Amino acid sequence: MLDRATALAMTPADRMPREIAPGVYWIGDCLLQRHKGRVYHGYNAAFLVAGENASGLVETGHPKDFPVIERHLNELFARGVPPIQYLFVTHQETPHCGGLGRVLKTYPDAILCGDVSDYHLAFPQYEHRMRWMKEGDAIDLGGRALQVVEPVIRDLRTTWWAFDTKERVLFPGDGFAYSHYHEDGHCGLVAEEAVSLDLPDVSSTFADLALFWTKFADMNVYCDRLDHLIARLGVKTIAPTHGLPITDVAATVPKVQQGLKEAALRPESGTNEKITAGAAAATPA
Ligand SMILES: [Zn+2]
Ligand SMILES: [Zn+2]
């Protein structure tokens, strides 16, 4: 684990790639957002899953992150990690698939997998490299497979989650979404190392800002379903796109679920900073 002074002196991108399970590499960068007078950091992570003869990239990172993602990937290829043969994105939203065109252009052997709705409209030149997948389908990487599994917490109806069959890593896209604090040295840490991070609080804040439907659903049902999925798959590590990776599933998942349940009981506060009615009236036109 990094000491705090060293951690703060580094940029978040300098701490990656980080191997969170054997052959599973966390890459990408943080995105700064202001909310409630605080600076929140959120990840828009990507993960490289290295098999014996091929690698699968899960998510592409935010569009701004492609130079960082490419640098991290090149570092991994220089270490002997097999080339990217598959790109799996959880859904059609910018922080998850915003680098898709550049990934397909840079890695001409890569096949795009998942629910591939609409991507052919943005990138008709790559339509022949898009492959539909649904629950239970799997990509063979050699010695391990990336399997499509039930997306319990989702943003869009087209969402799928992925699961690495070898190290039992779950890639839940917008599930387990929570921000962290750069000034507390959390960037690049896994959830269990970020001891000062109040997981229920940051989980409920993220749900409030990004998953509005959780206000209108009984989140106990969704959390029970998550527990069922985790038990059925025997999940050992969780690699969320926005949250810090979870390496102690039994200890950390209940804290994130607590945040989801708490957020569901509070009215939606709206997105990001906004001017109050009084302040707006005082502002000259
Ligand atoms: Zn998202
Ligand atoms: Zn950060």
mmCIF file of C-alpha atoms and ligand atoms in Angstrom:
data_model
loop_
_atom_site.group_PDB
_atom_site.id
_atom_site.type_symbol
_atom_site.label_atom_id
_atom_site.label_comp_id
_atom_site.label_asym_id
_atom_site.label_seq_id
_atom_site.Cartn_x
_atom_site.Cartn_y
_atom_site.Cartn_z
ATOM 1 C CA MET A 1 0.000 0.000 0.000
ATOM 2 C CA LEU A 2 1.194 3.524 -0.816
ATOM 3 C CA ASP A 3 1.898 5.914 2.041
ATOM 4 C CA ARG A 4 -0.242 9.053 2.020
ATOM 5 C CA ALA A 5 2.493 11.572 1.035
ATOM 6 C CA THR A 6 3.643 9.412 -1.888
ATOM 7 C CA ALA A 7 0.064 8.810 -2.969
ATOM 8 C CA LEU A 8 -0.794 12.527 -3.023
ATOM 9 C CA ALA A 9 2.350 13.383 -4.993
ATOM 10 C CA MET A 10 1.327 11.072 -7.836
ATOM 11 C CA THR A 11 -1.363 11.714 -10.422
ATOM 12 C CA PRO A 12 -4.118 9.094 -10.289
ATOM 13 C CA ALA A 13 -3.140 7.770 -13.728
ATOM 14 C CA ASP A 14 0.431 7.168 -12.519
ATOM 15 C CA ARG A 15 -0.822 4.469 -10.135
ATOM 16 C CA MET A 16 -2.134 2.281 -12.954
ATOM 17 C CA PRO A 17 -2.058 -0.354 -14.321
ATOM 18 C CA ARG A 18 -2.838 -2.155 -11.079
ATOM 19 C CA GLU A 19 -3.317 -5.919 -11.003
ATOM 20 C CA ILE A 20 -6.406 -6.467 -8.800
ATOM 21 C CA ALA A 21 -6.525 -10.246 -9.336
ATOM 22 C CA PRO A 22 -4.058 -12.473 -11.233
ATOM 23 C CA GLY A 23 -4.187 -11.350 -14.879
ATOM 24 C CA VAL A 24 -6.840 -8.665 -14.285
ATOM 25 C CA TYR A 25 -5.499 -5.127 -14.652
ATOM 26 C CA TRP A 26 -7.258 -1.931 -13.558
ATOM 27 C CA ILE A 27 -6.481 0.974 -15.944
ATOM 28 C CA GLY A 28 -7.805 4.477 -16.581
ATOM 29 C CA ASP A 29 -8.147 7.723 -14.702
ATOM 30 C CA CYS A 30 -10.311 9.704 -12.268
ATOM 31 C CA LEU A 31 -12.858 12.369 -13.222
ATOM 32 C CA LEU A 32 -13.260 15.388 -10.948
ATOM 33 C CA GLN A 33 -16.802 16.534 -10.058
ATOM 34 C CA ARG A 34 -18.005 19.258 -7.690
ATOM 35 C CA HIS A 35 -20.985 18.494 -5.497
ATOM 36 C CA LYS A 36 -22.223 19.844 -2.149
ATOM 37 C CA GLY A 37 -19.135 22.076 -1.902
ATOM 38 C CA ARG A 38 -16.749 19.130 -2.136
ATOM 39 C CA VAL A 39 -14.540 17.828 -4.906
ATOM 40 C CA TYR A 40 -15.475 14.248 -5.635
ATOM 41 C CA HIS A 41 -13.365 11.916 -7.740
ATOM 42 C CA GLY A 42 -15.045 9.208 -9.747
ATOM 43 C CA TYR A 43 -13.410 6.491 -11.791
ATOM 44 C CA ASN A 44 -14.374 5.695 -15.350
ATOM 45 C CA ALA A 45 -12.236 2.618 -15.289
ATOM 46 C CA ALA A 46 -11.396 -0.024 -17.842
ATOM 47 C CA PHE A 47 -10.024 -3.475 -17.072
ATOM 48 C CA LEU A 48 -7.795 -5.732 -19.130
ATOM 49 C CA VAL A 49 -8.342 -9.450 -18.588
ATOM 50 C CA ALA A 50 -5.347 -11.416 -19.850
ATOM 51 C CA GLY A 51 -5.858 -14.999 -20.994
ATOM 52 C CA GLU A 52 -3.175 -17.375 -22.270
ATOM 53 C CA ASN A 53 -3.526 -16.298 -25.889
ATOM 54 C CA ALA A 54 -5.831 -13.264 -25.956
ATOM 55 C CA SER A 55 -6.863 -10.339 -23.794
ATOM 56 C CA GLY A 56 -10.315 -8.875 -23.308
ATOM 57 C CA LEU A 57 -10.790 -5.193 -22.548
ATOM 58 C CA VAL A 58 -13.812 -4.448 -20.351
ATOM 59 C CA GLU A 59 -15.071 -0.844 -20.856
ATOM 60 C CA THR A 60 -13.118 1.854 -22.696
ATOM 61 C CA GLY A 61 -12.837 4.656 -20.139
ATOM 62 C CA HIS A 62 -14.144 8.208 -20.536
ATOM 63 C CA PRO A 63 -13.362 9.815 -23.938
ATOM 64 C CA LYS A 64 -10.806 12.131 -22.292
ATOM 65 C CA ASP A 65 -8.964 9.095 -20.937
ATOM 66 C CA PHE A 66 -8.014 7.366 -24.182
ATOM 67 C CA PRO A 67 -4.363 8.594 -24.161
ATOM 68 C CA VAL A 68 -4.040 7.276 -20.584
ATOM 69 C CA ILE A 69 -5.791 3.994 -21.425
ATOM 70 C CA GLU A 70 -3.544 3.508 -24.461
ATOM 71 C CA ARG A 71 -0.413 4.222 -22.384
ATOM 72 C CA HIS A 72 -1.488 1.716 -19.729
ATOM 73 C CA LEU A 73 -2.295 -0.922 -22.356
ATOM 74 C CA ASN A 74 1.084 -0.427 -24.036
ATOM 75 C CA GLU A 75 2.792 -0.893 -20.665
ATOM 76 C CA LEU A 76 0.956 -4.200 -20.240
ATOM 77 C CA PHE A 77 1.736 -5.384 -23.799
ATOM 78 C CA ALA A 78 5.418 -4.543 -23.167
ATOM 79 C CA ARG A 79 5.251 -6.896 -20.166
ATOM 80 C CA GLY A 80 4.052 -9.706 -22.417
ATOM 81 C CA VAL A 81 0.286 -9.503 -21.892
ATOM 82 C CA PRO A 82 -1.464 -10.938 -25.000
ATOM 83 C CA PRO A 83 -3.034 -8.504 -27.517
ATOM 84 C CA ILE A 84 -6.638 -7.340 -27.287
ATOM 85 C CA GLN A 85 -8.924 -9.638 -29.208
ATOM 86 C CA TYR A 86 -12.205 -8.620 -27.573
ATOM 87 C CA LEU A 87 -13.730 -5.408 -26.282
ATOM 88 C CA PHE A 88 -16.729 -5.839 -23.976
ATOM 89 C CA VAL A 89 -18.641 -2.717 -22.915
ATOM 90 C CA THR A 90 -21.411 -2.912 -20.317
ATOM 91 C CA HIS A 91 -23.690 -0.352 -22.016
ATOM 92 C CA GLN A 92 -24.048 2.538 -24.442
ATOM 93 C CA GLU A 93 -23.085 5.428 -22.171
ATOM 94 C CA THR A 94 -20.125 7.751 -22.585
ATOM 95 C CA PRO A 95 -18.064 6.850 -19.470
ATOM 96 C CA HIS A 96 -18.336 3.172 -20.437
ATOM 97 C CA CYS A 97 -17.993 3.120 -24.226
ATOM 98 C CA GLY A 98 -16.779 6.626 -25.101
ATOM 99 C CA GLY A 99 -13.427 5.331 -26.346
ATOM 100 C CA LEU A 100 -14.959 2.559 -28.449
ATOM 101 C CA GLY A 101 -14.119 4.008 -31.881
ATOM 102 C CA ARG A 102 -10.532 4.688 -30.914
ATOM 103 C CA VAL A 103 -10.090 1.233 -29.360
ATOM 104 C CA LEU A 104 -11.409 -0.454 -32.528
ATOM 105 C CA LYS A 105 -9.211 1.761 -34.712
ATOM 106 C CA THR A 106 -6.053 1.251 -32.622
ATOM 107 C CA TYR A 107 -6.519 -2.518 -32.185
ATOM 108 C CA PRO A 108 -7.737 -3.711 -35.593
ATOM 109 C CA ASP A 109 -8.118 -7.347 -34.465
ATOM 110 C CA ALA A 110 -10.495 -6.452 -31.617
ATOM 111 C CA ILE A 111 -14.119 -7.628 -31.795
ATOM 112 C CA LEU A 112 -16.750 -5.576 -29.963
ATOM 113 C CA CYS A 113 -18.988 -7.790 -27.784
ATOM 114 C CA GLY A 114 -22.075 -7.385 -25.646
ATOM 115 C CA ASP A 115 -25.383 -5.709 -26.430
ATOM 116 C CA VAL A 116 -24.143 -3.885 -29.519
ATOM 117 C CA SER A 117 -27.340 -1.891 -30.220
ATOM 118 C CA ASP A 118 -26.749 1.322 -32.166
ATOM 119 C CA TYR A 119 -22.943 1.170 -32.315
ATOM 120 C CA HIS A 120 -23.154 0.388 -36.041
ATOM 121 C CA LEU A 121 -24.900 3.744 -36.525
ATOM 122 C CA ALA A 122 -21.985 5.626 -35.007
ATOM 123 C CA PHE A 123 -19.288 3.380 -36.501
ATOM 124 C CA PRO A 124 -20.630 1.736 -39.691
ATOM 125 C CA GLN A 125 -17.044 1.012 -40.763
ATOM 126 C CA TYR A 126 -16.709 -1.437 -37.845
ATOM 127 C CA GLU A 127 -20.114 -3.155 -38.106
ATOM 128 C CA HIS A 128 -18.491 -6.426 -39.233
ATOM 129 C CA ARG A 129 -16.497 -6.453 -35.968
ATOM 130 C CA MET A 130 -19.542 -6.316 -33.652
ATOM 131 C CA ARG A 131 -20.834 -9.496 -32.000
ATOM 132 C CA TRP A 132 -24.086 -9.798 -30.033
ATOM 133 C CA MET A 133 -23.922 -11.534 -26.679
ATOM 134 C CA LYS A 134 -26.600 -12.349 -24.117
ATOM 135 C CA GLU A 135 -26.676 -13.886 -20.649
ATOM 136 C CA GLY A 136 -24.645 -17.103 -20.486
ATOM 137 C CA ASP A 137 -22.581 -16.399 -23.620
ATOM 138 C CA ALA A 138 -18.813 -16.398 -23.101
ATOM 139 C CA ILE A 139 -15.614 -15.193 -24.759
ATOM 140 C CA ASP A 140 -12.703 -17.636 -24.562
ATOM 141 C CA LEU A 141 -9.365 -15.960 -23.777
ATOM 142 C CA GLY A 142 -7.390 -19.177 -23.254
ATOM 143 C CA GLY A 143 -7.468 -20.654 -19.740
ATOM 144 C CA ARG A 144 -10.211 -18.259 -18.731
ATOM 145 C CA ALA A 145 -13.439 -16.892 -20.171
ATOM 146 C CA LEU A 146 -15.404 -13.702 -19.911
ATOM 147 C CA GLN A 147 -19.026 -14.648 -19.395
ATOM 148 C CA VAL A 148 -22.077 -12.390 -19.733
ATOM 149 C CA VAL A 149 -24.136 -12.384 -16.513
ATOM 150 C CA GLU A 150 -27.295 -10.819 -15.126
ATOM 151 C CA PRO A 151 -26.978 -7.032 -14.684
ATOM 152 C CA VAL A 152 -28.785 -6.515 -11.377
ATOM 153 C CA ILE A 153 -28.093 -2.774 -10.995
ATOM 154 C CA ARG A 154 -28.215 -1.125 -14.391
ATOM 155 C CA ASP A 155 -28.410 2.256 -15.965
ATOM 156 C CA LEU A 156 -29.796 1.295 -19.395
ATOM 157 C CA ARG A 157 -31.958 -1.674 -20.362
ATOM 158 C CA THR A 158 -29.207 -2.761 -22.772
ATOM 159 C CA THR A 159 -26.735 -3.339 -19.922
ATOM 160 C CA TRP A 160 -24.889 -6.620 -19.410
ATOM 161 C CA TRP A 161 -22.349 -7.437 -16.739
ATOM 162 C CA ALA A 162 -19.259 -9.600 -17.328
ATOM 163 C CA PHE A 163 -17.625 -12.262 -15.156
ATOM 164 C CA ASP A 164 -14.110 -13.734 -15.337
ATOM 165 C CA THR A 165 -14.482 -17.472 -14.782
ATOM 166 C CA LYS A 166 -10.882 -18.041 -13.641
ATOM 167 C CA GLU A 167 -10.362 -15.545 -10.833
ATOM 168 C CA ARG A 168 -14.118 -15.027 -10.283
ATOM 169 C CA VAL A 169 -14.021 -11.275 -10.932
ATOM 170 C CA LEU A 170 -17.352 -9.513 -11.542
ATOM 171 C CA PHE A 171 -17.434 -6.468 -13.845
ATOM 172 C CA PRO A 172 -20.690 -4.746 -12.853
ATOM 173 C CA GLY A 173 -20.577 -1.492 -14.862
ATOM 174 C CA ASP A 174 -22.748 0.952 -12.895
ATOM 175 C CA GLY A 175 -23.203 -1.468 -10.000
ATOM 176 C CA PHE A 176 -21.059 -0.639 -6.939
ATOM 177 C CA ALA A 177 -20.722 2.956 -8.120
ATOM 178 C CA TYR A 178 -19.271 5.417 -5.644
ATOM 179 C CA SER A 179 -16.848 8.320 -5.654
ATOM 180 C CA HIS A 180 -13.708 8.821 -3.582
ATOM 181 C CA TYR A 181 -11.585 11.723 -2.294
ATOM 182 C CA HIS A 182 -8.306 12.635 -3.982
ATOM 183 C CA GLU A 183 -7.251 14.770 -0.997
ATOM 184 C CA ASP A 184 -7.598 11.723 1.246
ATOM 185 C CA GLY A 185 -5.256 9.752 -1.027
ATOM 186 C CA HIS A 186 -7.916 7.268 -2.196
ATOM 187 C CA CYS A 187 -7.045 7.324 -5.919
ATOM 188 C CA GLY A 188 -5.701 3.970 -7.051
ATOM 189 C CA LEU A 189 -6.612 2.197 -3.808
ATOM 190 C CA VAL A 190 -8.993 -0.735 -3.557
ATOM 191 C CA ALA A 191 -12.059 -0.149 -1.375
ATOM 192 C CA GLU A 192 -10.615 -1.963 1.639
ATOM 193 C CA GLU A 193 -7.423 0.158 1.581
ATOM 194 C CA ALA A 194 -9.375 3.450 1.490
ATOM 195 C CA VAL A 195 -10.152 3.182 5.214
ATOM 196 C CA SER A 196 -11.301 6.816 5.569
ATOM 197 C CA LEU A 197 -13.848 6.476 2.742
ATOM 198 C CA ASP A 198 -17.434 6.398 4.065
ATOM 199 C CA LEU A 199 -18.796 3.808 1.622
ATOM 200 C CA PRO A 200 -22.490 4.066 2.557
ATOM 201 C CA ASP A 201 -22.292 7.874 2.162
ATOM 202 C CA VAL A 202 -20.509 7.962 -1.234
ATOM 203 C CA SER A 203 -22.647 5.084 -2.545
ATOM 204 C CA SER A 204 -25.882 6.871 -1.653
ATOM 205 C CA THR A 205 -24.574 10.137 -3.193
ATOM 206 C CA PHE A 206 -23.723 8.385 -6.476
ATOM 207 C CA ALA A 207 -27.119 6.673 -6.605
ATOM 208 C CA ASP A 208 -28.767 10.040 -5.970
ATOM 209 C CA LEU A 209 -26.896 11.695 -8.855
ATOM 210 C CA ALA A 210 -26.681 8.935 -11.431
ATOM 211 C CA LEU A 211 -29.235 6.175 -10.772
ATOM 212 C CA PHE A 212 -32.527 8.079 -10.356
ATOM 213 C CA TRP A 213 -34.655 4.931 -10.674
ATOM 214 C CA THR A 214 -33.365 3.717 -7.324
ATOM 215 C CA LYS A 215 -35.718 6.362 -5.792
ATOM 216 C CA PHE A 216 -38.723 4.460 -7.075
ATOM 217 C CA ALA A 217 -37.670 0.864 -6.439
ATOM 218 C CA ASP A 218 -37.495 -1.325 -3.361
ATOM 219 C CA MET A 219 -33.706 -1.594 -3.127
ATOM 220 C CA ASN A 220 -33.988 -4.448 -0.619
ATOM 221 C CA VAL A 221 -35.133 -6.618 -3.514
ATOM 222 C CA TYR A 222 -32.221 -5.516 -5.708
ATOM 223 C CA CYS A 223 -29.693 -6.034 -2.896
ATOM 224 C CA ASP A 224 -31.059 -9.532 -2.232
ATOM 225 C CA ARG A 225 -30.725 -10.292 -5.935
ATOM 226 C CA LEU A 226 -27.124 -9.016 -5.866
ATOM 227 C CA ASP A 227 -26.362 -11.315 -2.934
ATOM 228 C CA HIS A 228 -27.883 -14.199 -4.885
ATOM 229 C CA LEU A 229 -25.748 -13.451 -7.977
ATOM 230 C CA ILE A 230 -22.549 -13.094 -5.926
ATOM 231 C CA ALA A 231 -23.209 -16.402 -4.136
ATOM 232 C CA ARG A 232 -24.197 -18.246 -7.322
ATOM 233 C CA LEU A 233 -21.060 -17.134 -9.189
ATOM 234 C CA GLY A 234 -18.739 -17.364 -6.175
ATOM 235 C CA VAL A 235 -17.499 -13.797 -6.797
ATOM 236 C CA LYS A 236 -14.100 -13.107 -5.213
ATOM 237 C CA THR A 237 -13.359 -9.621 -6.578
ATOM 238 C CA ILE A 238 -15.642 -6.854 -7.892
ATOM 239 C CA ALA A 239 -14.306 -4.468 -10.539
ATOM 240 C CA PRO A 240 -16.827 -1.612 -10.868
ATOM 241 C CA THR A 241 -16.435 1.069 -13.528
ATOM 242 C CA HIS A 242 -16.935 3.989 -11.123
ATOM 243 C CA GLY A 243 -16.138 2.636 -7.665
ATOM 244 C CA LEU A 244 -12.876 1.394 -6.199
ATOM 245 C CA PRO A 245 -12.354 -2.353 -6.752
ATOM 246 C CA ILE A 246 -13.697 -4.580 -3.979
ATOM 247 C CA THR A 247 -11.375 -7.349 -2.815
ATOM 248 C CA ASP A 248 -13.246 -8.395 0.358
ATOM 249 C CA VAL A 249 -16.727 -9.087 -0.953
ATOM 250 C CA ALA A 250 -18.240 -10.226 2.364
ATOM 251 C CA ALA A 251 -17.049 -7.142 4.271
ATOM 252 C CA THR A 252 -17.547 -4.409 1.661
ATOM 253 C CA VAL A 253 -20.669 -5.295 -0.327
ATOM 254 C CA PRO A 254 -23.023 -4.711 2.662
ATOM 255 C CA LYS A 255 -21.640 -1.149 3.051
ATOM 256 C CA VAL A 256 -22.397 -0.316 -0.595
ATOM 257 C CA GLN A 257 -25.848 -1.884 -0.261
ATOM 258 C CA GLN A 258 -26.505 0.225 2.844
ATOM 259 C CA GLY A 259 -25.859 3.330 0.717
ATOM 260 C CA LEU A 260 -28.232 2.167 -2.024
ATOM 261 C CA LYS A 261 -30.974 1.516 0.527
ATOM 262 C CA GLU A 262 -30.452 4.873 2.253
ATOM 263 C CA ALA A 263 -30.489 6.809 -1.048
ATOM 264 C CA ALA A 264 -33.767 5.146 -2.025
ATOM 265 C CA LEU A 265 -35.470 6.629 1.029
ATOM 266 C CA ARG A 266 -34.470 10.226 0.269
ATOM 267 C CA PRO A 267 -35.910 12.527 -2.432
ATOM 268 C CA GLU A 268 -33.687 13.155 -5.455
ATOM 269 C CA SER A 269 -31.414 16.166 -4.904
ATOM 270 C CA GLY A 270 -30.697 16.889 -8.585
ATOM 271 C CA THR A 271 -27.473 16.691 -10.504
ATOM 272 C CA ASN A 272 -24.275 18.518 -9.630
ATOM 273 C CA GLU A 273 -23.972 22.122 -8.424
ATOM 274 C CA LYS A 274 -26.779 24.488 -9.246
ATOM 275 C CA ILE A 275 -27.654 28.066 -8.429
ATOM 276 C CA THR A 276 -30.403 28.437 -5.821
ATOM 277 C CA ALA A 277 -33.549 30.375 -6.802
ATOM 278 C CA GLY A 278 -32.533 33.306 -4.549
ATOM 279 C CA ALA A 279 -29.016 33.523 -5.962
ATOM 280 C CA ALA A 280 -30.325 33.276 -9.520
ATOM 281 C CA ALA A 281 -32.739 36.157 -8.932
ATOM 282 C CA ALA A 282 -29.885 38.328 -7.595
ATOM 283 C CA THR A 283 -27.717 37.648 -10.661
ATOM 284 C CA PRO A 284 -27.940 40.454 -13.280
ATOM 285 C CA ALA A 285 -29.311 39.248 -16.597
HETATM 286 ZN ZN ZN B 1 -21.824 4.724 -15.534
HETATM 287 ZN ZN ZN B 2 -9.205 9.847 -7.779
#
